[in-house]
Short mmCIF file of N, CA and C and ligand atoms in Angstrom, two decimals:
data_model
loop_
_atom_site.label_atom_id
_atom_site.label_comp_id
_atom_site.label_asym_id
_atom_site.label_seq_id
_atom_site.Cartn_x
_atom_site.Cartn_y
_atom_site.Cartn_z
N MET A 1 -28.32 13.30 -86.07
CA MET A 1 -27.56 13.61 -84.85
C MET A 1 -27.40 15.12 -84.70
N GLY A 2 -27.68 15.64 -83.51
CA GLY A 2 -27.58 17.08 -83.30
C GLY A 2 -26.15 17.52 -83.11
N GLU A 3 -25.97 18.84 -83.07
CA GLU A 3 -24.61 19.37 -82.96
C GLU A 3 -23.95 18.98 -81.64
N MET A 4 -24.78 18.95 -80.57
CA MET A 4 -24.24 18.61 -79.26
C MET A 4 -23.64 17.20 -79.27
N GLU A 5 -24.38 16.27 -79.89
CA GLU A 5 -23.88 14.90 -79.92
C GLU A 5 -22.60 14.81 -80.73
N ASP A 6 -22.50 15.63 -81.77
CA ASP A 6 -21.29 15.61 -82.59
C ASP A 6 -20.05 15.99 -81.78
N LEU A 7 -20.25 16.78 -80.73
CA LEU A 7 -19.12 17.23 -79.91
C LEU A 7 -18.81 16.26 -78.78
N SER A 8 -19.63 15.22 -78.65
CA SER A 8 -19.43 14.26 -77.58
C SER A 8 -18.66 13.04 -78.08
N VAL A 9 -17.72 12.62 -77.26
CA VAL A 9 -16.98 11.39 -77.55
C VAL A 9 -17.72 10.24 -76.86
N VAL A 10 -18.11 9.27 -77.62
CA VAL A 10 -18.91 8.17 -77.04
C VAL A 10 -18.02 7.00 -76.65
N GLU A 11 -17.05 6.72 -77.48
CA GLU A 11 -16.14 5.61 -77.21
C GLU A 11 -14.73 6.04 -77.53
N CYS A 12 -13.81 5.75 -76.64
CA CYS A 12 -12.41 6.08 -76.92
C CYS A 12 -11.52 5.33 -75.94
N ALA A 13 -10.47 4.74 -76.44
CA ALA A 13 -9.52 4.04 -75.56
C ALA A 13 -8.09 4.43 -75.96
N ARG A 14 -7.93 5.69 -76.39
CA ARG A 14 -6.59 6.12 -76.79
C ARG A 14 -5.62 6.15 -75.62
N CYS A 15 -6.15 6.42 -74.42
CA CYS A 15 -5.28 6.44 -73.24
C CYS A 15 -5.62 5.20 -72.41
N PRO A 16 -4.83 4.15 -72.53
CA PRO A 16 -5.18 2.88 -71.88
C PRO A 16 -5.36 3.00 -70.37
N ASP A 17 -4.46 3.76 -69.69
CA ASP A 17 -4.57 3.89 -68.22
C ASP A 17 -5.88 4.55 -67.81
N LEU A 18 -6.29 5.54 -68.58
CA LEU A 18 -7.51 6.29 -68.23
C LEU A 18 -8.75 5.49 -68.60
N ALA A 19 -8.70 4.87 -69.76
CA ALA A 19 -9.86 4.09 -70.22
C ALA A 19 -10.18 2.95 -69.24
N GLU A 20 -9.12 2.44 -68.61
CA GLU A 20 -9.30 1.32 -67.69
C GLU A 20 -9.93 1.76 -66.37
N CYS A 21 -9.56 2.95 -65.91
CA CYS A 21 -9.98 3.41 -64.57
C CYS A 21 -11.27 4.23 -64.57
N ARG A 22 -11.59 4.87 -65.67
CA ARG A 22 -12.73 5.81 -65.66
C ARG A 22 -14.05 5.08 -65.45
N SER A 23 -15.04 5.82 -64.92
CA SER A 23 -16.41 5.29 -64.90
C SER A 23 -17.10 5.61 -66.21
N ARG A 24 -16.74 6.77 -66.77
CA ARG A 24 -17.37 7.22 -68.01
C ARG A 24 -16.51 8.31 -68.64
N ILE A 25 -16.77 8.57 -69.91
CA ILE A 25 -16.16 9.72 -70.59
C ILE A 25 -16.97 10.95 -70.22
N VAL A 26 -16.29 12.02 -69.79
CA VAL A 26 -16.98 13.25 -69.39
C VAL A 26 -16.84 14.27 -70.51
N ASN A 27 -17.92 14.49 -71.23
CA ASN A 27 -17.90 15.44 -72.34
C ASN A 27 -18.25 16.85 -71.88
N GLY A 28 -18.03 17.80 -72.77
CA GLY A 28 -18.38 19.19 -72.48
C GLY A 28 -19.89 19.35 -72.35
N VAL A 29 -20.29 20.37 -71.58
CA VAL A 29 -21.71 20.69 -71.42
C VAL A 29 -21.93 22.17 -71.74
N GLY A 30 -23.17 22.48 -72.09
CA GLY A 30 -23.52 23.88 -72.34
C GLY A 30 -23.82 24.11 -73.80
N PRO A 31 -24.29 25.33 -74.13
CA PRO A 31 -24.69 25.62 -75.50
C PRO A 31 -23.54 25.40 -76.49
N ALA A 32 -23.86 24.83 -77.63
CA ALA A 32 -22.84 24.56 -78.66
C ALA A 32 -22.42 25.84 -79.38
N ASP A 33 -23.09 26.97 -79.05
CA ASP A 33 -22.69 28.26 -79.64
C ASP A 33 -22.38 29.28 -78.55
N ALA A 34 -21.91 28.79 -77.40
CA ALA A 34 -21.65 29.68 -76.26
C ALA A 34 -20.56 30.70 -76.60
N ASP A 35 -20.70 31.92 -76.05
CA ASP A 35 -19.66 32.95 -76.21
C ASP A 35 -18.47 32.68 -75.30
N LEU A 36 -18.76 31.99 -74.22
CA LEU A 36 -17.75 31.77 -73.20
C LEU A 36 -17.52 30.27 -73.05
N LEU A 37 -16.28 29.84 -73.25
CA LEU A 37 -15.95 28.42 -73.11
C LEU A 37 -14.89 28.26 -72.02
N PHE A 38 -15.21 27.50 -71.00
CA PHE A 38 -14.26 27.20 -69.93
C PHE A 38 -13.60 25.86 -70.22
N VAL A 39 -12.28 25.84 -70.03
CA VAL A 39 -11.54 24.59 -70.24
C VAL A 39 -10.79 24.25 -68.95
N GLY A 40 -11.14 23.11 -68.37
CA GLY A 40 -10.44 22.62 -67.18
C GLY A 40 -9.43 21.56 -67.55
N GLU A 41 -8.83 20.99 -66.51
CA GLU A 41 -7.77 20.00 -66.73
C GLU A 41 -8.35 18.64 -67.13
N GLY A 42 -9.24 18.13 -66.30
CA GLY A 42 -9.83 16.82 -66.56
C GLY A 42 -10.80 16.48 -65.45
N PRO A 43 -11.56 15.43 -65.62
CA PRO A 43 -12.54 15.06 -64.60
C PRO A 43 -11.86 14.61 -63.30
N GLY A 44 -12.46 14.98 -62.16
CA GLY A 44 -12.08 14.43 -60.86
C GLY A 44 -13.11 13.37 -60.48
N ALA A 45 -13.12 13.01 -59.19
CA ALA A 45 -14.01 11.94 -58.74
C ALA A 45 -15.49 12.28 -58.97
N ASN A 46 -15.89 13.50 -58.61
CA ASN A 46 -17.30 13.88 -58.76
C ASN A 46 -17.72 13.91 -60.23
N GLU A 47 -16.82 14.42 -61.06
CA GLU A 47 -17.13 14.53 -62.48
C GLU A 47 -17.22 13.14 -63.12
N ASP A 48 -16.31 12.27 -62.71
CA ASP A 48 -16.29 10.90 -63.20
C ASP A 48 -17.59 10.19 -62.78
N ASP A 49 -18.07 10.54 -61.60
CA ASP A 49 -19.28 9.93 -61.07
C ASP A 49 -20.53 10.46 -61.78
N GLN A 50 -20.57 11.78 -61.97
CA GLN A 50 -21.80 12.40 -62.49
C GLN A 50 -21.78 12.64 -64.00
N GLY A 51 -20.61 12.53 -64.62
CA GLY A 51 -20.54 12.68 -66.06
C GLY A 51 -20.64 14.10 -66.56
N GLU A 52 -20.28 15.06 -65.68
CA GLU A 52 -20.34 16.48 -66.09
C GLU A 52 -19.11 17.20 -65.54
N PRO A 53 -18.51 18.11 -66.35
CA PRO A 53 -17.34 18.82 -65.86
C PRO A 53 -17.70 19.81 -64.74
N PHE A 54 -16.76 20.01 -63.82
CA PHE A 54 -16.90 21.02 -62.76
C PHE A 54 -18.21 20.91 -61.99
N VAL A 55 -18.40 19.75 -61.37
CA VAL A 55 -19.45 19.62 -60.36
C VAL A 55 -18.70 19.50 -59.02
N GLY A 56 -19.40 19.29 -57.93
CA GLY A 56 -18.72 19.27 -56.64
C GLY A 56 -18.32 20.67 -56.22
N ARG A 57 -17.34 20.77 -55.31
CA ARG A 57 -17.02 22.07 -54.71
C ARG A 57 -16.46 23.07 -55.72
N SER A 58 -15.62 22.59 -56.62
CA SER A 58 -15.08 23.51 -57.65
C SER A 58 -16.20 24.05 -58.52
N GLY A 59 -17.17 23.19 -58.81
CA GLY A 59 -18.30 23.60 -59.63
C GLY A 59 -19.14 24.66 -58.94
N THR A 60 -19.29 24.52 -57.62
CA THR A 60 -20.06 25.50 -56.86
C THR A 60 -19.35 26.86 -56.89
N VAL A 61 -18.03 26.84 -56.75
CA VAL A 61 -17.26 28.10 -56.81
C VAL A 61 -17.44 28.75 -58.18
N LEU A 62 -17.38 27.94 -59.22
CA LEU A 62 -17.55 28.47 -60.58
C LEU A 62 -18.96 29.03 -60.77
N ASP A 63 -19.95 28.27 -60.34
CA ASP A 63 -21.35 28.71 -60.47
C ASP A 63 -21.56 30.04 -59.74
N ASP A 64 -21.00 30.15 -58.52
CA ASP A 64 -21.17 31.38 -57.73
C ASP A 64 -20.54 32.57 -58.45
N ALA A 65 -19.34 32.36 -59.00
CA ALA A 65 -18.66 33.47 -59.69
C ALA A 65 -19.42 33.86 -60.95
N LEU A 66 -19.99 32.87 -61.64
CA LEU A 66 -20.79 33.18 -62.83
C LEU A 66 -22.01 34.01 -62.43
N ARG A 67 -22.66 33.61 -61.34
CA ARG A 67 -23.85 34.32 -60.90
C ARG A 67 -23.51 35.76 -60.53
N THR A 68 -22.39 35.95 -59.85
CA THR A 68 -21.95 37.29 -59.48
C THR A 68 -21.72 38.15 -60.73
N ALA A 69 -21.28 37.49 -61.81
CA ALA A 69 -21.01 38.21 -63.07
C ALA A 69 -22.27 38.32 -63.93
N GLY A 70 -23.41 37.88 -63.40
CA GLY A 70 -24.67 38.02 -64.13
C GLY A 70 -24.94 36.89 -65.11
N LEU A 71 -24.25 35.76 -64.93
CA LEU A 71 -24.42 34.63 -65.84
C LEU A 71 -24.90 33.40 -65.08
N ALA A 72 -25.51 32.49 -65.80
CA ALA A 72 -25.88 31.19 -65.24
C ALA A 72 -24.99 30.13 -65.89
N ARG A 73 -24.87 29.01 -65.22
CA ARG A 73 -24.07 27.91 -65.79
C ARG A 73 -24.58 27.51 -67.17
N ALA A 74 -25.90 27.59 -67.34
CA ALA A 74 -26.50 27.18 -68.61
C ALA A 74 -26.13 28.12 -69.77
N ASP A 75 -25.57 29.30 -69.44
CA ASP A 75 -25.20 30.27 -70.49
C ASP A 75 -23.84 29.95 -71.11
N VAL A 76 -23.04 29.14 -70.43
CA VAL A 76 -21.65 28.96 -70.85
C VAL A 76 -21.39 27.50 -71.19
N ARG A 77 -20.30 27.27 -71.90
CA ARG A 77 -19.91 25.88 -72.18
C ARG A 77 -18.68 25.55 -71.33
N ILE A 78 -18.66 24.34 -70.83
CA ILE A 78 -17.58 23.91 -69.94
C ILE A 78 -17.06 22.56 -70.42
N THR A 79 -15.74 22.48 -70.61
CA THR A 79 -15.15 21.22 -71.05
C THR A 79 -13.79 21.04 -70.40
N ASN A 80 -13.09 19.99 -70.78
CA ASN A 80 -11.80 19.68 -70.17
C ASN A 80 -10.76 19.29 -71.23
N CYS A 81 -9.49 19.39 -70.83
CA CYS A 81 -8.39 18.99 -71.73
C CYS A 81 -8.40 17.48 -71.98
N VAL A 82 -8.64 16.71 -70.93
CA VAL A 82 -8.85 15.26 -71.10
C VAL A 82 -10.22 14.91 -70.57
N ARG A 83 -10.85 13.95 -71.21
CA ARG A 83 -12.25 13.64 -70.88
C ARG A 83 -12.40 12.45 -69.94
N CYS A 84 -11.29 11.87 -69.54
CA CYS A 84 -11.35 10.72 -68.64
C CYS A 84 -10.52 11.01 -67.40
N ARG A 85 -11.01 10.57 -66.25
CA ARG A 85 -10.35 10.88 -64.98
C ARG A 85 -9.02 10.17 -64.85
N PRO A 86 -7.94 10.93 -64.61
CA PRO A 86 -6.67 10.26 -64.33
C PRO A 86 -6.74 9.59 -62.96
N PRO A 87 -6.18 8.37 -62.82
CA PRO A 87 -6.24 7.66 -61.54
C PRO A 87 -5.60 8.47 -60.42
N GLU A 88 -6.20 8.40 -59.25
CA GLU A 88 -5.74 9.14 -58.06
C GLU A 88 -5.53 10.63 -58.30
N ASN A 89 -6.30 11.15 -59.23
CA ASN A 89 -6.25 12.59 -59.53
C ASN A 89 -4.88 13.12 -59.91
N ARG A 90 -4.04 12.25 -60.45
CA ARG A 90 -2.75 12.75 -60.94
C ARG A 90 -2.99 13.66 -62.14
N ASP A 91 -1.98 14.47 -62.46
CA ASP A 91 -2.10 15.32 -63.65
C ASP A 91 -2.17 14.43 -64.89
N PRO A 92 -2.90 14.87 -65.91
CA PRO A 92 -2.85 14.12 -67.16
C PRO A 92 -1.44 14.16 -67.74
N ARG A 93 -1.00 13.04 -68.32
CA ARG A 93 0.34 13.00 -68.92
C ARG A 93 0.32 13.71 -70.27
N ALA A 94 1.50 14.09 -70.71
CA ALA A 94 1.61 14.81 -71.99
C ALA A 94 0.97 14.01 -73.12
N ALA A 95 1.19 12.70 -73.12
CA ALA A 95 0.63 11.87 -74.19
C ALA A 95 -0.89 11.85 -74.12
N GLU A 96 -1.44 11.89 -72.90
CA GLU A 96 -2.90 11.88 -72.75
C GLU A 96 -3.50 13.21 -73.21
N LEU A 97 -2.82 14.28 -72.87
CA LEU A 97 -3.28 15.60 -73.35
C LEU A 97 -3.26 15.63 -74.88
N ALA A 98 -2.20 15.07 -75.44
CA ALA A 98 -2.09 15.04 -76.91
C ALA A 98 -3.17 14.15 -77.52
N ASN A 99 -3.43 13.01 -76.88
CA ASN A 99 -4.45 12.09 -77.40
C ASN A 99 -5.82 12.76 -77.48
N CYS A 100 -6.13 13.58 -76.48
CA CYS A 100 -7.47 14.15 -76.37
C CYS A 100 -7.59 15.50 -77.09
N ARG A 101 -6.48 16.01 -77.56
CA ARG A 101 -6.46 17.35 -78.13
C ARG A 101 -7.40 17.49 -79.33
N GLU A 102 -7.48 16.43 -80.10
CA GLU A 102 -8.34 16.48 -81.30
C GLU A 102 -9.80 16.77 -80.91
N TYR A 103 -10.24 16.16 -79.82
CA TYR A 103 -11.63 16.37 -79.38
C TYR A 103 -11.82 17.81 -78.88
N LEU A 104 -10.82 18.29 -78.16
CA LEU A 104 -10.90 19.66 -77.64
C LEU A 104 -10.90 20.66 -78.80
N ASP A 105 -10.01 20.44 -79.75
CA ASP A 105 -9.93 21.35 -80.91
C ASP A 105 -11.24 21.33 -81.70
N ARG A 106 -11.81 20.14 -81.84
CA ARG A 106 -13.08 20.03 -82.57
C ARG A 106 -14.18 20.83 -81.86
N GLU A 107 -14.17 20.73 -80.53
CA GLU A 107 -15.17 21.45 -79.74
C GLU A 107 -14.96 22.96 -79.83
N ILE A 108 -13.71 23.39 -79.72
CA ILE A 108 -13.41 24.82 -79.81
C ILE A 108 -13.79 25.35 -81.19
N ASP A 109 -13.47 24.59 -82.21
CA ASP A 109 -13.79 25.00 -83.58
C ASP A 109 -15.30 25.13 -83.78
N ALA A 110 -16.06 24.17 -83.26
CA ALA A 110 -17.52 24.17 -83.45
C ALA A 110 -18.19 25.27 -82.63
N VAL A 111 -17.77 25.41 -81.39
CA VAL A 111 -18.40 26.41 -80.49
C VAL A 111 -17.96 27.82 -80.91
N ASP A 112 -16.72 27.95 -81.32
CA ASP A 112 -16.16 29.23 -81.77
C ASP A 112 -16.47 30.35 -80.78
N PRO A 113 -16.03 30.19 -79.53
CA PRO A 113 -16.38 31.17 -78.50
C PRO A 113 -15.64 32.49 -78.67
N THR A 114 -16.18 33.54 -78.07
CA THR A 114 -15.49 34.84 -78.06
C THR A 114 -14.25 34.76 -77.17
N VAL A 115 -14.40 34.09 -76.04
CA VAL A 115 -13.29 33.95 -75.10
C VAL A 115 -13.23 32.51 -74.59
N ILE A 116 -12.01 31.98 -74.51
CA ILE A 116 -11.76 30.68 -73.88
C ILE A 116 -11.09 30.98 -72.54
N VAL A 117 -11.70 30.56 -71.45
CA VAL A 117 -11.10 30.76 -70.13
C VAL A 117 -10.49 29.45 -69.67
N THR A 118 -9.19 29.46 -69.42
CA THR A 118 -8.49 28.25 -68.98
C THR A 118 -8.43 28.23 -67.46
N LEU A 119 -9.03 27.22 -66.86
CA LEU A 119 -9.18 27.15 -65.41
C LEU A 119 -8.02 26.37 -64.79
N GLY A 120 -6.95 27.09 -64.46
CA GLY A 120 -5.81 26.46 -63.81
C GLY A 120 -4.61 26.30 -64.73
N LYS A 121 -3.53 25.78 -64.13
CA LYS A 121 -2.22 25.75 -64.80
C LYS A 121 -2.21 24.81 -66.01
N VAL A 122 -2.74 23.60 -65.82
CA VAL A 122 -2.64 22.60 -66.90
C VAL A 122 -3.32 23.07 -68.19
N PRO A 123 -4.59 23.48 -68.15
CA PRO A 123 -5.21 23.93 -69.40
C PRO A 123 -4.59 25.22 -69.95
N SER A 124 -4.13 26.10 -69.05
CA SER A 124 -3.49 27.35 -69.51
C SER A 124 -2.23 27.02 -70.29
N GLU A 125 -1.40 26.14 -69.74
CA GLU A 125 -0.15 25.80 -70.42
C GLU A 125 -0.40 24.95 -71.66
N HIS A 126 -1.45 24.15 -71.62
CA HIS A 126 -1.78 23.29 -72.78
C HIS A 126 -2.19 24.15 -73.97
N LEU A 127 -3.02 25.15 -73.72
CA LEU A 127 -3.53 25.95 -74.85
C LEU A 127 -2.57 27.06 -75.26
N LEU A 128 -1.81 27.60 -74.30
CA LEU A 128 -0.86 28.67 -74.66
C LEU A 128 0.51 28.13 -75.05
N GLU A 129 0.71 26.84 -74.78
CA GLU A 129 1.96 26.16 -75.15
C GLU A 129 3.20 26.85 -74.60
N ARG A 130 3.12 27.22 -73.32
CA ARG A 130 4.27 27.81 -72.62
C ARG A 130 4.02 27.70 -71.12
N ASP A 131 5.05 28.01 -70.33
CA ASP A 131 4.86 28.04 -68.88
C ASP A 131 3.94 29.21 -68.53
N VAL A 132 3.03 28.99 -67.61
CA VAL A 132 2.10 30.05 -67.21
C VAL A 132 2.10 30.14 -65.68
N GLY A 133 2.22 31.35 -65.16
CA GLY A 133 2.01 31.59 -63.73
C GLY A 133 0.58 32.06 -63.56
N VAL A 134 -0.32 31.16 -63.18
CA VAL A 134 -1.75 31.49 -63.27
C VAL A 134 -2.17 32.62 -62.34
N THR A 135 -1.55 32.72 -61.17
CA THR A 135 -1.95 33.80 -60.25
C THR A 135 -1.56 35.16 -60.83
N GLY A 136 -0.35 35.23 -61.33
CA GLY A 136 0.14 36.50 -61.89
C GLY A 136 -0.55 36.88 -63.20
N GLU A 137 -0.95 35.89 -63.97
CA GLU A 137 -1.51 36.16 -65.30
C GLU A 137 -3.04 36.09 -65.33
N ALA A 138 -3.66 35.80 -64.17
CA ALA A 138 -5.12 35.65 -64.13
C ALA A 138 -5.82 36.90 -64.65
N GLY A 139 -6.75 36.69 -65.54
CA GLY A 139 -7.52 37.81 -66.11
C GLY A 139 -6.89 38.41 -67.35
N ASP A 140 -5.64 38.01 -67.64
CA ASP A 140 -4.98 38.52 -68.85
C ASP A 140 -5.44 37.70 -70.06
N THR A 141 -5.52 38.35 -71.21
CA THR A 141 -5.92 37.63 -72.42
C THR A 141 -4.73 37.54 -73.39
N PHE A 142 -4.73 36.46 -74.13
CA PHE A 142 -3.66 36.21 -75.10
C PHE A 142 -4.27 35.70 -76.39
N ASP A 143 -3.83 36.23 -77.50
CA ASP A 143 -4.27 35.70 -78.79
C ASP A 143 -3.36 34.55 -79.16
N THR A 144 -3.96 33.42 -79.45
CA THR A 144 -3.16 32.25 -79.79
C THR A 144 -3.89 31.41 -80.83
N GLU A 145 -3.13 30.70 -81.65
CA GLU A 145 -3.78 29.91 -82.69
C GLU A 145 -4.22 28.56 -82.13
N ILE A 146 -5.50 28.31 -82.25
CA ILE A 146 -6.07 27.02 -81.82
C ILE A 146 -7.03 26.57 -82.89
N ALA A 147 -6.91 25.33 -83.30
CA ALA A 147 -7.80 24.75 -84.30
C ALA A 147 -7.91 25.66 -85.53
N GLY A 148 -6.76 26.12 -86.00
CA GLY A 148 -6.68 26.82 -87.28
C GLY A 148 -7.09 28.28 -87.26
N GLU A 149 -7.38 28.83 -86.08
CA GLU A 149 -7.75 30.25 -86.02
C GLU A 149 -7.12 30.92 -84.81
N THR A 150 -6.94 32.22 -84.91
CA THR A 150 -6.45 32.97 -83.77
C THR A 150 -7.60 33.17 -82.79
N ARG A 151 -7.39 32.77 -81.56
CA ARG A 151 -8.47 32.82 -80.56
C ARG A 151 -7.97 33.55 -79.31
N THR A 152 -8.94 34.06 -78.55
CA THR A 152 -8.62 34.79 -77.32
C THR A 152 -8.72 33.84 -76.13
N VAL A 153 -7.60 33.68 -75.45
CA VAL A 153 -7.54 32.84 -74.25
C VAL A 153 -7.33 33.72 -73.03
N MET A 154 -8.18 33.55 -72.02
CA MET A 154 -8.00 34.26 -70.75
C MET A 154 -7.58 33.26 -69.68
N VAL A 155 -6.47 33.56 -69.04
CA VAL A 155 -5.94 32.69 -67.99
C VAL A 155 -6.73 32.91 -66.70
N SER A 156 -7.00 31.82 -65.98
CA SER A 156 -7.67 31.91 -64.67
C SER A 156 -7.01 30.95 -63.70
N VAL A 157 -7.08 31.32 -62.41
CA VAL A 157 -6.72 30.33 -61.39
C VAL A 157 -7.81 29.26 -61.38
N HIS A 158 -7.49 28.09 -60.85
CA HIS A 158 -8.50 27.03 -60.74
C HIS A 158 -9.50 27.42 -59.63
N PRO A 159 -10.79 27.17 -59.85
CA PRO A 159 -11.75 27.54 -58.79
C PRO A 159 -11.42 26.92 -57.44
N ALA A 160 -10.84 25.71 -57.44
CA ALA A 160 -10.51 25.06 -56.16
C ALA A 160 -9.46 25.84 -55.39
N ALA A 161 -8.66 26.65 -56.09
CA ALA A 161 -7.63 27.44 -55.41
C ALA A 161 -8.25 28.38 -54.38
N THR A 162 -9.49 28.82 -54.63
CA THR A 162 -10.15 29.73 -53.70
C THR A 162 -10.54 29.02 -52.40
N LEU A 163 -10.63 27.69 -52.46
CA LEU A 163 -11.01 26.93 -51.26
C LEU A 163 -9.84 26.80 -50.30
N TYR A 164 -8.62 26.81 -50.85
CA TYR A 164 -7.43 26.65 -50.02
C TYR A 164 -6.81 27.99 -49.66
N ASP A 165 -7.06 28.99 -50.46
CA ASP A 165 -6.45 30.30 -50.28
C ASP A 165 -7.50 31.37 -50.57
N ARG A 166 -8.05 31.95 -49.50
CA ARG A 166 -9.17 32.89 -49.67
C ARG A 166 -8.77 34.12 -50.50
N SER A 167 -7.48 34.42 -50.50
CA SER A 167 -7.05 35.60 -51.25
C SER A 167 -7.24 35.39 -52.76
N GLN A 168 -7.43 34.14 -53.16
CA GLN A 168 -7.62 33.86 -54.60
C GLN A 168 -9.07 34.10 -55.04
N GLU A 169 -9.95 34.29 -54.05
CA GLU A 169 -11.37 34.46 -54.37
C GLU A 169 -11.61 35.69 -55.26
N ALA A 170 -11.02 36.81 -54.84
CA ALA A 170 -11.21 38.05 -55.59
C ALA A 170 -10.58 37.92 -56.98
N THR A 171 -9.43 37.22 -57.04
CA THR A 171 -8.76 37.01 -58.33
C THR A 171 -9.66 36.22 -59.26
N PHE A 172 -10.24 35.16 -58.72
CA PHE A 172 -11.09 34.29 -59.55
C PHE A 172 -12.35 35.03 -59.99
N GLU A 173 -13.01 35.68 -59.04
CA GLU A 173 -14.25 36.40 -59.39
C GLU A 173 -13.97 37.52 -60.39
N GLY A 174 -12.84 38.21 -60.20
CA GLY A 174 -12.48 39.29 -61.12
C GLY A 174 -12.26 38.77 -62.53
N THR A 175 -11.65 37.59 -62.63
CA THR A 175 -11.40 36.99 -63.94
C THR A 175 -12.70 36.64 -64.63
N ILE A 176 -13.62 36.04 -63.88
CA ILE A 176 -14.90 35.63 -64.48
C ILE A 176 -15.69 36.87 -64.93
N GLN A 177 -15.63 37.92 -64.10
CA GLN A 177 -16.32 39.16 -64.47
C GLN A 177 -15.73 39.74 -65.75
N ARG A 178 -14.41 39.71 -65.84
CA ARG A 178 -13.73 40.23 -67.03
C ARG A 178 -14.10 39.44 -68.28
N ALA A 179 -14.16 38.13 -68.13
CA ALA A 179 -14.53 37.28 -69.26
C ALA A 179 -15.97 37.57 -69.69
N ALA A 180 -16.86 37.73 -68.71
CA ALA A 180 -18.26 38.05 -69.02
C ALA A 180 -18.35 39.40 -69.73
N ASP A 181 -17.56 40.36 -69.26
CA ASP A 181 -17.56 41.69 -69.88
C ASP A 181 -17.10 41.60 -71.34
N LEU A 182 -16.07 40.79 -71.59
CA LEU A 182 -15.55 40.65 -72.95
C LEU A 182 -16.59 40.11 -73.92
N THR A 183 -17.43 39.23 -73.42
CA THR A 183 -18.46 38.66 -74.30
C THR A 183 -19.69 39.56 -74.37
N GLY A 184 -19.73 40.56 -73.48
CA GLY A 184 -20.91 41.42 -73.45
C GLY A 184 -22.10 40.70 -72.86
N ALA A 185 -21.83 39.58 -72.18
CA ALA A 185 -22.92 38.74 -71.69
C ALA A 185 -23.43 39.17 -70.33
N GLY A 186 -22.67 39.03 -69.29
CA GLY A 186 -23.19 39.21 -67.95
C GLY A 186 -23.48 40.63 -67.57
N GLY A 187 -22.62 41.23 -66.78
CA GLY A 187 -22.84 42.60 -66.30
C GLY A 187 -22.58 43.60 -67.42
N GLN A 188 -21.97 44.70 -67.05
CA GLN A 188 -21.76 45.77 -68.02
C GLN A 188 -20.69 45.41 -69.04
N SER A 189 -21.00 45.60 -70.30
CA SER A 189 -20.04 45.31 -71.34
C SER A 189 -18.99 46.41 -71.44
N THR A 190 -17.74 45.99 -71.60
CA THR A 190 -16.68 46.98 -71.81
C THR A 190 -16.16 46.90 -73.22
N LEU A 191 -16.96 46.30 -74.12
CA LEU A 191 -16.51 46.11 -75.50
C LEU A 191 -16.12 47.43 -76.13
N GLY A 192 -16.82 48.50 -75.72
CA GLY A 192 -16.56 49.82 -76.31
C GLY A 192 -15.14 50.27 -76.09
N SER A 193 -14.50 49.78 -75.03
CA SER A 193 -13.15 50.26 -74.72
C SER A 193 -12.08 49.43 -75.42
N PHE A 194 -12.49 48.42 -76.20
CA PHE A 194 -11.50 47.59 -76.89
C PHE A 194 -11.33 48.02 -78.34
S1 SF4 B 1 -8.77 11.16 -72.20
FE1 SF4 B 1 -9.58 11.62 -74.25
S2 SF4 B 1 -8.20 10.59 -75.69
FE2 SF4 B 1 -7.84 9.70 -73.65
S3 SF4 B 1 -9.18 7.89 -73.58
FE3 SF4 B 1 -10.34 9.61 -72.69
S4 SF4 B 1 -11.52 10.49 -74.38
FE4 SF4 B 1 -9.90 9.17 -75.27
#
């Protein structure tokens, strides 16, 4: 079994409500050694249908911002806090986030990214374990212990926020550019200034 398969959950019914409603478990995608790991909240309807995180309109916004920063979707890894779609797109419950945390930690530990970008309030608060104002803190980095190591987490607004509020577009694109710069991947690296 390859490393990618090791990071995939094939069967799980820890969250009865989600296991009952989902079409499939949506695992992370992208290189298992990616420098940049995006963490979203959980699958929506499109993701549940296609079996991949951040497809549909949010995925297009993310792809566009990555391209602007000199990256392709295939360069980064994308996963979620919960791997099964909550019914009617409700937020995942605390117990569901806790149930799925082991899989997320395992993925973070294996990928060992330079930067973890949390896309929206739920993943930001889940990984930083505090209240987060995503608009005010977007692009800021925080060192926090995850899966036994101190890791760099960068807060981001959710890509869908740019669809409802155009003023969030620059915030989102700026965050992705900053994350790319930190990894030295996309455009100009600013590693020298750190
Ligand atoms: S959300 Fe995670 S823990 Fe819950 S049933 Fe799905 S894979 Fe299992």
